[in-house]
mmCIF file of C-alpha atoms in Angstrom:
data_model
loop_
_atom_site.group_PDB
_atom_site.id
_atom_site.type_symbol
_atom_site.label_atom_id
_atom_site.label_comp_id
_atom_site.label_asym_id
_atom_site.label_seq_id
_atom_site.Cartn_x
_atom_site.Cartn_y
_atom_site.Cartn_z
ATOM 1 C CA MET A 1433 70.186 307.216 -60.111
ATOM 2 C CA ARG A 1434 67.197 305.796 -61.922
ATOM 3 C CA ASP A 1435 64.856 303.144 -60.362
ATOM 4 C CA ALA A 1436 65.819 300.622 -62.931
ATOM 5 C CA ASP A 1437 69.646 301.038 -62.308
ATOM 6 C CA VAL A 1438 69.069 300.715 -58.576
ATOM 7 C CA LEU A 1439 67.240 297.825 -59.144
ATOM 8 C CA ASN A 1440 70.149 296.180 -61.407
ATOM 9 C CA VAL A 1441 72.580 296.831 -58.906
ATOM 10 C CA LEU A 1442 70.790 295.362 -55.987
ATOM 11 C CA ARG A 1443 70.145 292.134 -58.134
ATOM 12 C CA ALA A 1444 73.817 292.163 -59.278
ATOM 13 C CA LYS A 1445 74.984 292.148 -55.483
ATOM 14 C CA GLU A 1446 72.104 289.729 -54.132
ATOM 15 C CA LYS A 1447 74.505 286.738 -53.594
ATOM 16 C CA LEU A 1448 77.316 288.734 -52.727
ATOM 17 C CA LEU A 1449 76.095 290.872 -49.659
ATOM 18 C CA THR A 1450 74.132 290.128 -46.618
ATOM 19 C CA PRO A 1451 70.860 291.826 -46.060
ATOM 20 C CA VAL A 1452 72.392 294.601 -44.085
ATOM 21 C CA GLU A 1453 75.143 295.190 -46.526
ATOM 22 C CA LEU A 1454 72.401 295.338 -49.494
ATOM 23 C CA ALA A 1455 70.185 298.009 -47.547
ATOM 24 C CA GLU A 1456 73.384 299.977 -46.796
ATOM 25 C CA LEU A 1457 74.050 299.935 -50.640
ATOM 26 C CA LEU A 1458 70.540 300.884 -51.272
ATOM 27 C CA GLY A 1459 70.993 303.771 -48.962
ATOM 28 C CA GLY A 1460 74.037 304.970 -50.730
ATOM 29 C CA MET A 1461 72.526 305.083 -53.977
ATOM 30 C CA LEU A 1462 69.454 307.165 -52.948
ATOM 31 C CA GLU A 1463 69.482 310.794 -52.283
ATOM 32 C CA GLY A 1464 67.609 310.549 -49.006
ATOM 33 C CA GLY A 1465 69.588 307.405 -47.653
ATOM 34 C CA ILE A 1466 68.281 304.411 -46.323
ATOM 35 C CA SER A 1467 64.573 304.416 -44.922
ATOM 36 C CA TYR A 1468 61.862 301.874 -44.044
ATOM 37 C CA SER A 1469 60.056 302.681 -47.271
ATOM 38 C CA ALA A 1470 63.135 302.465 -49.548
ATOM 39 C CA ILE A 1471 63.797 298.988 -48.102
ATOM 40 C CA VAL A 1472 59.874 297.822 -48.959
ATOM 41 C CA PHE A 1473 60.039 299.546 -52.309
ATOM 42 C CA TYR A 1474 63.085 298.410 -53.776
ATOM 43 C CA PHE A 1475 63.579 295.226 -52.306
ATOM 44 C CA LYS A 1476 59.859 293.958 -53.284
ATOM 45 C CA ARG A 1477 60.869 295.013 -56.602
ATOM 46 C CA ALA A 1478 64.355 293.670 -56.909
ATOM 47 C CA PHE A 1479 63.737 290.456 -54.938
ATOM 48 C CA PRO A 1480 59.944 289.647 -55.518
ATOM 49 C CA SER A 1481 60.187 286.357 -53.780
ATOM 50 C CA ILE A 1482 60.574 288.271 -50.421
ATOM 51 C CA PRO A 1483 56.913 288.076 -48.646
ATOM 52 C CA LEU A 1484 55.542 291.597 -48.265
ATOM 53 C CA ARG A 1485 54.891 290.805 -44.695
ATOM 54 C CA VAL A 1486 58.485 290.135 -44.117
ATOM 55 C CA LEU A 1487 59.388 293.564 -45.599
ATOM 56 C CA LEU A 1488 56.798 295.150 -43.696
ATOM 57 C CA GLU A 1489 58.286 293.651 -40.381
ATOM 58 C CA SER A 1490 61.893 294.921 -41.435
ATOM 59 C CA GLY A 1491 60.569 298.401 -39.919
ATOM 60 C CA LEU A 1492 61.513 296.990 -36.702
ATOM 61 C CA TRP A 1493 65.267 297.233 -37.649
ATOM 62 C CA TRP A 1494 66.741 300.051 -35.583
ATOM 63 C CA ARG A 1495 68.361 301.683 -38.486
ATOM 64 C CA VAL A 1496 65.197 302.811 -40.110
ATOM 65 C CA GLY A 1497 62.486 302.542 -37.227
ATOM 66 C CA GLU A 1498 62.361 302.715 -33.593
ATOM 67 C CA GLY A 1499 62.204 298.920 -33.226
ATOM 68 C CA GLN A 1500 64.606 296.434 -31.390
ATOM 69 C CA MET A 1501 65.747 294.558 -34.316
ATOM 70 C CA ASN A 1502 69.757 294.580 -34.766
ATOM 71 C CA ASP A 1503 71.796 293.958 -37.600
ATOM 72 C CA GLN A 1504 72.178 290.382 -36.924
ATOM 73 C CA GLU A 1505 68.281 289.943 -36.609
ATOM 74 C CA PHE A 1506 67.514 291.754 -39.780
ATOM 75 C CA ASN A 1507 70.169 289.674 -41.686
ATOM 76 C CA GLU A 1508 68.518 286.664 -40.198
ATOM 77 C CA HIS A 1509 64.810 287.964 -40.993
ATOM 78 C CA LEU A 1510 65.586 288.322 -44.676
ATOM 79 C CA SER A 1511 68.308 285.674 -45.398
ATOM 80 C CA PRO A 1512 65.992 282.973 -46.523
ATOM 81 C CA TRP A 1513 65.089 285.003 -49.683
ATOM 82 C CA VAL A 1514 68.134 287.491 -50.288
ATOM 83 C CA GLY A 1515 71.823 287.999 -49.829
ATOM 84 C CA GLN A 1516 74.646 285.510 -48.937
ATOM 85 C CA GLY A 1517 72.613 285.176 -45.607
ATOM 86 C CA VAL A 1518 74.209 284.628 -42.139
ATOM 87 C CA ALA A 1519 74.110 280.700 -41.545
ATOM 88 C CA GLY A 1520 77.120 280.370 -44.239
ATOM 89 C CA CYS A 1521 79.092 283.500 -42.963
ATOM 90 C CA ASN A 1522 81.464 284.187 -39.972
ATOM 91 C CA GLY A 1523 82.445 287.877 -39.724
ATOM 92 C CA GLY A 1524 81.423 288.571 -43.508
ATOM 93 C CA HIS A 1525 83.814 285.778 -44.402
ATOM 94 C CA LEU A 1526 82.587 282.369 -45.957
ATOM 95 C CA VAL A 1527 83.379 279.555 -43.594
#
């Protein structure tokens, strides 16, 4: 899949999915799956309002690094800038 196509899919799903779900979607579109570098590279291009510092800190997420950040913390970390966020969700359903 071309980079432009990946970016378009991410942008189209930005408000429909949590950051974890967006990362999973990204991983499914990439040959190598989800990785720290893919999150930084594609999320920064798809969602330029996310500060680079925040994306670099996402490397603490247990799925892409050896950090202690769990899925809920990853959602909370990125939700001010991308995704449906966790504040308005309850188990994946809007409340």
